[in-house]
PDB file of C-alpha atoms in Angstrom:
ATOM      1  CA  UNK O   1      15.535  25.112  -2.835  1.00  0.00           C
ATOM      2  CA  UNK O   2      11.821  25.761  -2.465  1.00  0.00           C
ATOM      3  CA  UNK O   3      10.009  22.613  -1.372  1.00  0.00           C
ATOM      4  CA  UNK O   4       6.530  21.893  -2.724  1.00  0.00           C
ATOM      5  CA  UNK O   5       4.201  19.640  -0.743  1.00  0.00           C
ATOM      6  CA  UNK O   6       0.982  18.302  -2.238  1.00  0.00           C
ATOM      7  CA  UNK O   7      -1.954  16.711  -0.490  1.00  0.00           C
ATOM      8  CA  UNK O   8      -3.427  14.233  -0.663  1.00  0.00           C
ATOM      9  CA  UNK O   9      -1.014  11.811  -2.361  1.00  0.00           C
ATOM     10  CA  UNK O  10      -3.935   9.740  -3.625  1.00  0.00           C
ATOM     11  CA  UNK O  11      -7.555  10.698  -4.045  1.00  0.00           C
ATOM     12  CA  UNK O  12     -10.437   8.353  -4.861  1.00  0.00           C
ATOM     13  CA  UNK O  13     -13.401  10.025  -6.500  1.00  0.00           C
ATOM     14  CA  UNK O  14     -16.351   9.363  -8.767  1.00  0.00           C
ATOM     15  CA  UNK O  15     -17.353  10.926 -12.056  1.00  0.00           C
ATOM     16  CA  UNK O  16     -19.158  14.167 -11.301  1.00  0.00           C
ATOM     17  CA  UNK O  17     -17.390  14.797  -7.985  1.00  0.00           C
ATOM     18  CA  UNK O  18     -15.782  18.109  -7.119  1.00  0.00           C
ATOM     19  CA  UNK O  19     -12.107  17.500  -6.447  1.00  0.00           C
ATOM     20  CA  UNK O  20      -9.584  19.746  -4.711  1.00  0.00           C
ATOM     21  CA  UNK O  21      -5.816  19.250  -4.524  1.00  0.00           C
ATOM     22  CA  UNK O  22      -3.644  21.400  -2.281  1.00  0.00           C
ATOM     23  CA  UNK O  23      -0.056  22.489  -2.821  1.00  0.00           C
ATOM     24  CA  UNK O  24       2.068  24.267  -0.216  1.00  0.00           C
ATOM     25  CA  UNK O  25       5.375  25.998  -0.846  1.00  0.00           C
ATOM     26  CA  UNK O  26       8.112  26.233   1.766  1.00  0.00           C
ATOM     27  CA  UNK O  27       8.355  29.979   1.106  1.00  0.00           C
ATOM     28  CA  UNK O  28       6.460  32.570  -0.869  1.00  0.00           C
ATOM     29  CA  UNK O  29       6.523  31.975  -4.624  1.00  0.00           C
ATOM     30  CA  UNK O  30       4.713  35.160  -5.667  1.00  0.00           C
ATOM     31  CA  UNK O  31       1.989  33.210  -7.503  1.00  0.00           C
ATOM     32  CA  UNK O  32       4.496  31.675  -9.937  1.00  0.00           C
ATOM     33  CA  UNK O  33       2.767  28.312  -9.758  1.00  0.00           C
ATOM     34  CA  UNK O  34       1.740  25.871 -12.471  1.00  0.00           C
ATOM     35  CA  UNK O  35      -0.318  22.683 -12.441  1.00  0.00           C
ATOM     36  CA  UNK O  36       0.338  19.734 -14.723  1.00  0.00           C
ATOM     37  CA  UNK O  37      -1.642  16.608 -15.553  1.00  0.00           C
ATOM     38  CA  UNK O  38       0.148  13.384 -16.396  1.00  0.00           C
ATOM     39  CA  UNK O  39      -1.449  10.219 -17.667  1.00  0.00           C
ATOM     40  CA  UNK O  40       0.280   6.836 -17.489  1.00  0.00           C
ATOM     41  CA  UNK O  41       3.062   6.533 -20.043  1.00  0.00           C
ATOM     42  CA  UNK O  42       2.645  10.109 -21.276  1.00  0.00           C
ATOM     43  CA  UNK O  43       4.447  13.380 -20.781  1.00  0.00           C
ATOM     44  CA  UNK O  44       3.006  15.985 -18.415  1.00  0.00           C
ATOM     45  CA  UNK O  45       0.656  18.578 -19.840  1.00  0.00           C
ATOM     46  CA  UNK O  46       0.239  22.048 -18.373  1.00  0.00           C
ATOM     47  CA  UNK O  47      -3.254  22.921 -17.170  1.00  0.00           C
ATOM     48  CA  UNK O  48      -2.821  26.184 -15.266  1.00  0.00           C
ATOM     49  CA  UNK O  49      -0.042  28.749 -14.901  1.00  0.00           C
ATOM     50  CA  UNK O  50       0.529  31.803 -12.717  1.00  0.00           C
ATOM     51  CA  UNK O  51      -1.748  30.200 -10.109  1.00  0.00           C
ATOM     52  CA  UNK O  52      -5.048  30.674 -11.903  1.00  0.00           C
ATOM     53  CA  UNK O  53      -4.650  31.199 -15.657  1.00  0.00           C
ATOM     54  CA  UNK O  54      -6.031  28.348 -17.724  1.00  0.00           C
ATOM     55  CA  UNK O  55      -3.748  27.151 -20.526  1.00  0.00           C
ATOM     56  CA  UNK O  56      -5.345  27.369 -23.952  1.00  0.00           C
ATOM     57  CA  UNK O  57      -7.546  24.383 -24.708  1.00  0.00           C
ATOM     58  CA  UNK O  58      -7.921  23.228 -21.109  1.00  0.00           C
ATOM     59  CA  UNK O  59     -11.546  22.618 -20.073  1.00  0.00           C
ATOM     60  CA  UNK O  60     -13.111  25.236 -17.821  1.00  0.00           C
ATOM     61  CA  UNK O  61     -13.914  22.641 -15.146  1.00  0.00           C
ATOM     62  CA  UNK O  62     -10.271  23.080 -14.069  1.00  0.00           C
ATOM     63  CA  UNK O  63      -9.457  26.093 -11.929  1.00  0.00           C
ATOM     64  CA  UNK O  64      -6.617  27.261  -9.740  1.00  0.00           C
ATOM     65  CA  UNK O  65      -6.413  29.618  -6.809  1.00  0.00           C
ATOM     66  CA  UNK O  66      -4.200  30.653  -3.945  1.00  0.00           C
ATOM     67  CA  UNK O  67      -1.451  33.048  -2.999  1.00  0.00           C
ATOM     68  CA  UNK O  68       1.795  33.238  -1.113  1.00  0.00           C
ATOM     69  CA  UNK O  69       2.509  29.677  -0.070  1.00  0.00           C
ATOM     70  CA  UNK O  70      -0.836  27.863  -0.374  1.00  0.00           C
ATOM     71  CA  UNK O  71      -2.500  26.935  -3.643  1.00  0.00           C
ATOM     72  CA  UNK O  72      -5.325  24.711  -4.860  1.00  0.00           C
ATOM     73  CA  UNK O  73      -6.343  22.979  -8.046  1.00  0.00           C
ATOM     74  CA  UNK O  74     -10.071  22.300  -8.343  1.00  0.00           C
ATOM     75  CA  UNK O  75     -11.897  20.113 -10.807  1.00  0.00           C
ATOM     76  CA  UNK O  76     -15.528  21.179 -10.592  1.00  0.00           C
ATOM     77  CA  UNK O  77     -17.056  17.989 -12.018  1.00  0.00           C
ATOM     78  CA  UNK O  78     -14.674  15.078 -12.494  1.00  0.00           C
ATOM     79  CA  UNK O  79     -14.798  13.484 -15.934  1.00  0.00           C
ATOM     80  CA  UNK O  80     -13.495  10.056 -17.031  1.00  0.00           C
ATOM     81  CA  UNK O  81     -10.616  11.729 -18.876  1.00  0.00           C
ATOM     82  CA  UNK O  82      -9.441  13.411 -15.655  1.00  0.00           C
ATOM     83  CA  UNK O  83      -8.218  10.286 -13.892  1.00  0.00           C
ATOM     84  CA  UNK O  84      -4.485  10.975 -13.843  1.00  0.00           C
ATOM     85  CA  UNK O  85      -1.678  12.261 -11.650  1.00  0.00           C
ATOM     86  CA  UNK O  86      -1.458  15.995 -10.984  1.00  0.00           C
ATOM     87  CA  UNK O  87       1.686  17.950 -10.104  1.00  0.00           C
ATOM     88  CA  UNK O  88       2.182  21.480  -8.915  1.00  0.00           C
ATOM     89  CA  UNK O  89       5.392  23.326  -9.803  1.00  0.00           C
ATOM     90  CA  UNK O  90       6.897  26.579  -8.660  1.00  0.00           C
ATOM     91  CA  UNK O  91       8.816  28.751 -11.091  1.00  0.00           C
ATOM     92  CA  UNK O  92       9.639  31.632  -8.793  1.00  0.00           C
ATOM     93  CA  UNK O  93      13.330  30.793  -8.697  1.00  0.00           C
ATOM     94  CA  UNK O  94      15.898  29.454 -11.125  1.00  0.00           C
ATOM     95  CA  UNK O  95      15.571  26.082  -9.449  1.00  0.00           C
ATOM     96  CA  UNK O  96      12.210  24.794 -10.480  1.00  0.00           C
ATOM     97  CA  UNK O  97      10.616  22.306  -8.108  1.00  0.00           C
ATOM     98  CA  UNK O  98       7.600  20.034  -8.344  1.00  0.00           C
ATOM     99  CA  UNK O  99       5.250  18.626  -5.774  1.00  0.00           C
ATOM    100  CA  UNK O 100       5.316  14.859  -5.301  1.00  0.00           C
ATOM    101  CA  UNK O 101       2.068  14.401  -7.201  1.00  0.00           C
ATOM    102  CA  UNK O 102      -1.554  13.544  -6.472  1.00  0.00           C
ATOM    103  CA  UNK O 103      -3.020  10.479  -8.139  1.00  0.00           C
ATOM    104  CA  UNK O 104      -6.736  10.784  -8.828  1.00  0.00           C
ATOM    105  CA  UNK O 105      -8.261   7.302  -8.946  1.00  0.00           C
ATOM    106  CA  UNK O 106     -11.690   5.975  -9.747  1.00  0.00           C
ATOM    107  CA  UNK O 107     -13.721   5.284  -6.618  1.00  0.00           C
TER     108      UNK O 107
ATOM    109  CA  UNK Q   1       2.135  22.138 -34.469  1.00  0.00           C
ATOM    110  CA  UNK Q   2       4.714  22.613 -31.734  1.00  0.00           C
ATOM    111  CA  UNK Q   3       6.752  19.437 -31.272  1.00  0.00           C
ATOM    112  CA  UNK Q   4       9.762  18.299 -29.303  1.00  0.00           C
ATOM    113  CA  UNK Q   5      11.471  15.003 -30.036  1.00  0.00           C
ATOM    114  CA  UNK Q   6      14.154  13.625 -27.762  1.00  0.00           C
ATOM    115  CA  UNK Q   7      16.734  11.022 -28.650  1.00  0.00           C
ATOM    116  CA  UNK Q   8      19.971   9.573 -27.336  1.00  0.00           C
ATOM    117  CA  UNK Q   9      18.798   7.556 -24.361  1.00  0.00           C
ATOM    118  CA  UNK Q  10      20.172   4.121 -23.631  1.00  0.00           C
ATOM    119  CA  UNK Q  11      21.612   1.613 -21.198  1.00  0.00           C
ATOM    120  CA  UNK Q  12      25.057   2.203 -19.777  1.00  0.00           C
ATOM    121  CA  UNK Q  13      27.253   1.507 -16.800  1.00  0.00           C
ATOM    122  CA  UNK Q  14      27.948   3.837 -13.890  1.00  0.00           C
ATOM    123  CA  UNK Q  15      30.619   6.367 -14.732  1.00  0.00           C
ATOM    124  CA  UNK Q  16      29.663   6.473 -18.384  1.00  0.00           C
ATOM    125  CA  UNK Q  17      28.620   9.381 -20.571  1.00  0.00           C
ATOM    126  CA  UNK Q  18      25.660  10.059 -22.820  1.00  0.00           C
ATOM    127  CA  UNK Q  19      24.403  12.974 -24.890  1.00  0.00           C
ATOM    128  CA  UNK Q  20      20.697  13.591 -25.256  1.00  0.00           C
ATOM    129  CA  UNK Q  21      19.252  15.644 -28.098  1.00  0.00           C
ATOM    130  CA  UNK Q  22      15.903  17.337 -28.528  1.00  0.00           C
ATOM    131  CA  UNK Q  23      14.798  18.603 -31.924  1.00  0.00           C
ATOM    132  CA  UNK Q  24      12.178  21.354 -31.825  1.00  0.00           C
ATOM    133  CA  UNK Q  25       9.700  22.298 -34.520  1.00  0.00           C
ATOM    134  CA  UNK Q  26       6.635  24.460 -34.961  1.00  0.00           C
ATOM    135  CA  UNK Q  27       7.860  27.518 -33.055  1.00  0.00           C
ATOM    136  CA  UNK Q  28      10.657  30.047 -33.095  1.00  0.00           C
ATOM    137  CA  UNK Q  29      13.253  28.086 -31.125  1.00  0.00           C
ATOM    138  CA  UNK Q  30      15.555  31.049 -30.563  1.00  0.00           C
ATOM    139  CA  UNK Q  31      12.895  33.011 -28.707  1.00  0.00           C
ATOM    140  CA  UNK Q  32      12.337  30.592 -25.836  1.00  0.00           C
ATOM    141  CA  UNK Q  33      14.130  29.062 -22.897  1.00  0.00           C
ATOM    142  CA  UNK Q  34      14.388  25.296 -22.893  1.00  0.00           C
ATOM    143  CA  UNK Q  35      14.594  22.820 -20.040  1.00  0.00           C
ATOM    144  CA  UNK Q  36      15.288  19.205 -19.181  1.00  0.00           C
ATOM    145  CA  UNK Q  37      13.107  17.436 -16.623  1.00  0.00           C
ATOM    146  CA  UNK Q  38      13.475  13.821 -15.542  1.00  0.00           C
ATOM    147  CA  UNK Q  39      11.176  11.297 -13.979  1.00  0.00           C
ATOM    148  CA  UNK Q  40      12.397   8.246 -12.146  1.00  0.00           C
ATOM    149  CA  UNK Q  41      10.408   5.037 -12.520  1.00  0.00           C
ATOM    150  CA  UNK Q  42       7.227   5.277 -10.502  1.00  0.00           C
ATOM    151  CA  UNK Q  43       8.298   8.549  -8.966  1.00  0.00           C
ATOM    152  CA  UNK Q  44       7.739  12.215  -9.518  1.00  0.00           C
ATOM    153  CA  UNK Q  45       9.236  14.924 -11.640  1.00  0.00           C
ATOM    154  CA  UNK Q  46      12.645  16.528 -11.081  1.00  0.00           C
ATOM    155  CA  UNK Q  47      13.902  19.569 -12.938  1.00  0.00           C
ATOM    156  CA  UNK Q  48      17.432  18.936 -14.247  1.00  0.00           C
ATOM    157  CA  UNK Q  49      18.625  21.902 -16.272  1.00  0.00           C
ATOM    158  CA  UNK Q  50      17.535  25.000 -18.141  1.00  0.00           C
ATOM    159  CA  UNK Q  51      18.983  27.313 -20.766  1.00  0.00           C
ATOM    160  CA  UNK Q  52      17.605  30.719 -21.625  1.00  0.00           C
ATOM    161  CA  UNK Q  53      17.277  32.089 -25.127  1.00  0.00           C
ATOM    162  CA  UNK Q  54      20.536  33.909 -24.486  1.00  0.00           C
ATOM    163  CA  UNK Q  55      22.267  30.655 -23.443  1.00  0.00           C
ATOM    164  CA  UNK Q  56      22.442  31.332 -19.708  1.00  0.00           C
ATOM    165  CA  UNK Q  57      22.392  27.939 -18.021  1.00  0.00           C
ATOM    166  CA  UNK Q  58      21.013  26.586 -14.756  1.00  0.00           C
ATOM    167  CA  UNK Q  59      21.396  23.182 -13.108  1.00  0.00           C
ATOM    168  CA  UNK Q  60      19.901  21.192 -10.267  1.00  0.00           C
ATOM    169  CA  UNK Q  61      22.368  20.547  -7.445  1.00  0.00           C
ATOM    170  CA  UNK Q  62      22.160  16.814  -8.158  1.00  0.00           C
ATOM    171  CA  UNK Q  63      23.733  17.219 -11.615  1.00  0.00           C
ATOM    172  CA  UNK Q  64      25.922  20.313 -11.267  1.00  0.00           C
ATOM    173  CA  UNK Q  65      29.431  19.582 -12.478  1.00  0.00           C
ATOM    174  CA  UNK Q  66      28.370  16.420 -14.316  1.00  0.00           C
ATOM    175  CA  UNK Q  67      25.740  17.579 -16.821  1.00  0.00           C
ATOM    176  CA  UNK Q  68      26.005  20.352 -19.423  1.00  0.00           C
ATOM    177  CA  UNK Q  69      23.095  21.856 -21.326  1.00  0.00           C
ATOM    178  CA  UNK Q  70      23.571  23.556 -24.680  1.00  0.00           C
ATOM    179  CA  UNK Q  71      21.534  24.683 -27.654  1.00  0.00           C
ATOM    180  CA  UNK Q  72      22.215  24.939 -31.374  1.00  0.00           C
ATOM    181  CA  UNK Q  73      19.821  27.574 -32.641  1.00  0.00           C
ATOM    182  CA  UNK Q  74      20.811  26.927 -36.265  1.00  0.00           C
ATOM    183  CA  UNK Q  75      19.478  23.384 -35.923  1.00  0.00           C
ATOM    184  CA  UNK Q  76      16.615  24.029 -33.469  1.00  0.00           C
ATOM    185  CA  UNK Q  77      18.210  21.492 -31.186  1.00  0.00           C
ATOM    186  CA  UNK Q  78      18.721  21.241 -27.438  1.00  0.00           C
ATOM    187  CA  UNK Q  79      21.384  19.017 -25.922  1.00  0.00           C
ATOM    188  CA  UNK Q  80      22.180  17.513 -22.542  1.00  0.00           C
ATOM    189  CA  UNK Q  81      25.675  16.121 -22.101  1.00  0.00           C
ATOM    190  CA  UNK Q  82      25.680  13.742 -19.152  1.00  0.00           C
ATOM    191  CA  UNK Q  83      29.009  12.617 -17.676  1.00  0.00           C
ATOM    192  CA  UNK Q  84      29.939  10.539 -14.629  1.00  0.00           C
ATOM    193  CA  UNK Q  85      26.534   8.924 -14.688  1.00  0.00           C
ATOM    194  CA  UNK Q  86      25.184   7.301 -11.538  1.00  0.00           C
ATOM    195  CA  UNK Q  87      22.541   4.665 -10.921  1.00  0.00           C
ATOM    196  CA  UNK Q  88      20.311   7.401  -9.498  1.00  0.00           C
ATOM    197  CA  UNK Q  89      20.366   9.201 -12.861  1.00  0.00           C
ATOM    198  CA  UNK Q  90      18.185   6.413 -14.270  1.00  0.00           C
ATOM    199  CA  UNK Q  91      15.027   8.123 -15.494  1.00  0.00           C
ATOM    200  CA  UNK Q  92      12.914   9.234 -18.396  1.00  0.00           C
ATOM    201  CA  UNK Q  93      14.368  12.528 -19.582  1.00  0.00           C
ATOM    202  CA  UNK Q  94      11.922  15.054 -20.997  1.00  0.00           C
ATOM    203  CA  UNK Q  95      12.777  18.087 -23.051  1.00  0.00           C
ATOM    204  CA  UNK Q  96      10.354  20.934 -22.361  1.00  0.00           C
ATOM    205  CA  UNK Q  97       9.870  24.356 -23.875  1.00  0.00           C
ATOM    206  CA  UNK Q  98       9.852  27.340 -21.564  1.00  0.00           C
ATOM    207  CA  UNK Q  99       6.905  29.686 -21.775  1.00  0.00           C
ATOM    208  CA  UNK Q 100       9.256  32.678 -22.148  1.00  0.00           C
ATOM    209  CA  UNK Q 101      12.793  33.538 -23.147  1.00  0.00           C
ATOM    210  CA  UNK Q 102      13.947  34.441 -19.638  1.00  0.00           C
ATOM    211  CA  UNK Q 103      12.490  35.240 -16.245  1.00  0.00           C
ATOM    212  CA  UNK Q 104       9.630  33.343 -14.676  1.00  0.00           C
ATOM    213  CA  UNK Q 105       8.714  30.573 -17.076  1.00  0.00           C
ATOM    214  CA  UNK Q 106       6.906  27.282 -16.785  1.00  0.00           C
ATOM    215  CA  UNK Q 107       7.085  24.320 -19.199  1.00  0.00           C
ATOM    216  CA  UNK Q 108       4.335  24.725 -21.762  1.00  0.00           C
ATOM    217  CA  UNK Q 109       5.237  21.982 -24.239  1.00  0.00           C
ATOM    218  CA  UNK Q 110       6.877  18.634 -23.478  1.00  0.00           C
ATOM    219  CA  UNK Q 111       8.509  15.988 -25.614  1.00  0.00           C
ATOM    220  CA  UNK Q 112       7.695  12.295 -25.346  1.00  0.00           C
ATOM    221  CA  UNK Q 113      10.842  11.572 -23.377  1.00  0.00           C
ATOM    222  CA  UNK Q 114      13.876   9.344 -23.778  1.00  0.00           C
ATOM    223  CA  UNK Q 115      14.894   6.678 -21.271  1.00  0.00           C
ATOM    224  CA  UNK Q 116      18.309   6.566 -19.641  1.00  0.00           C
ATOM    225  CA  UNK Q 117      19.207   3.490 -17.626  1.00  0.00           C
ATOM    226  CA  UNK Q 118      22.416   3.375 -15.605  1.00  0.00           C
ATOM    227  CA  UNK Q 119      23.191  -0.062 -14.260  1.00  0.00           C
ATOM    228  CA  UNK Q 120      26.161  -2.321 -13.688  1.00  0.00           C
TER     229      UNK Q 120
END
């Protein structure tokens, strides 16, 4: 299976900060990468798919980039609603795998 | 509005069986793949199983041979039959809609989840 490794595991930031989360795949995933946001007690919600395409309704402060095995999720100006846990996921193979998650906390 | 509603979770002993259901509404169920994803308490997300629009099935190694996914297109319902349950199967089980019928798809809509607890 393709292993997905996120960093950092926890991130402390303030409202207005620019935040970057990194996700590395154990092999090339041909840009078949999605990012999800999960708030406590809720189901995940997709933010970005195919590395950089914003899901409908997602604020433009979220962006994704990368290729091959290294990918990033950037929040350009952190808002109060953005404090949550973020997961990357590869869907290159018929064995979907997620990163371990990055919790974005209030500094 | 696209909605997924899971049911069937519960508390049971190791070795037991359970069937989860997920009723879909607000989209053409037959046109999309469907998946099951679980989340253990305080931990991350683990893909469990998927079924394409044409009923081709896929399973994580951890559940192969014990779990069976199926769909009833006439009732817009997804199922997960779980047998030989283990303590490590304890999790919230989410039903999620695939973004496509087949091929490279991500999970674009998620249900609220149903909790399965396996304990002696």
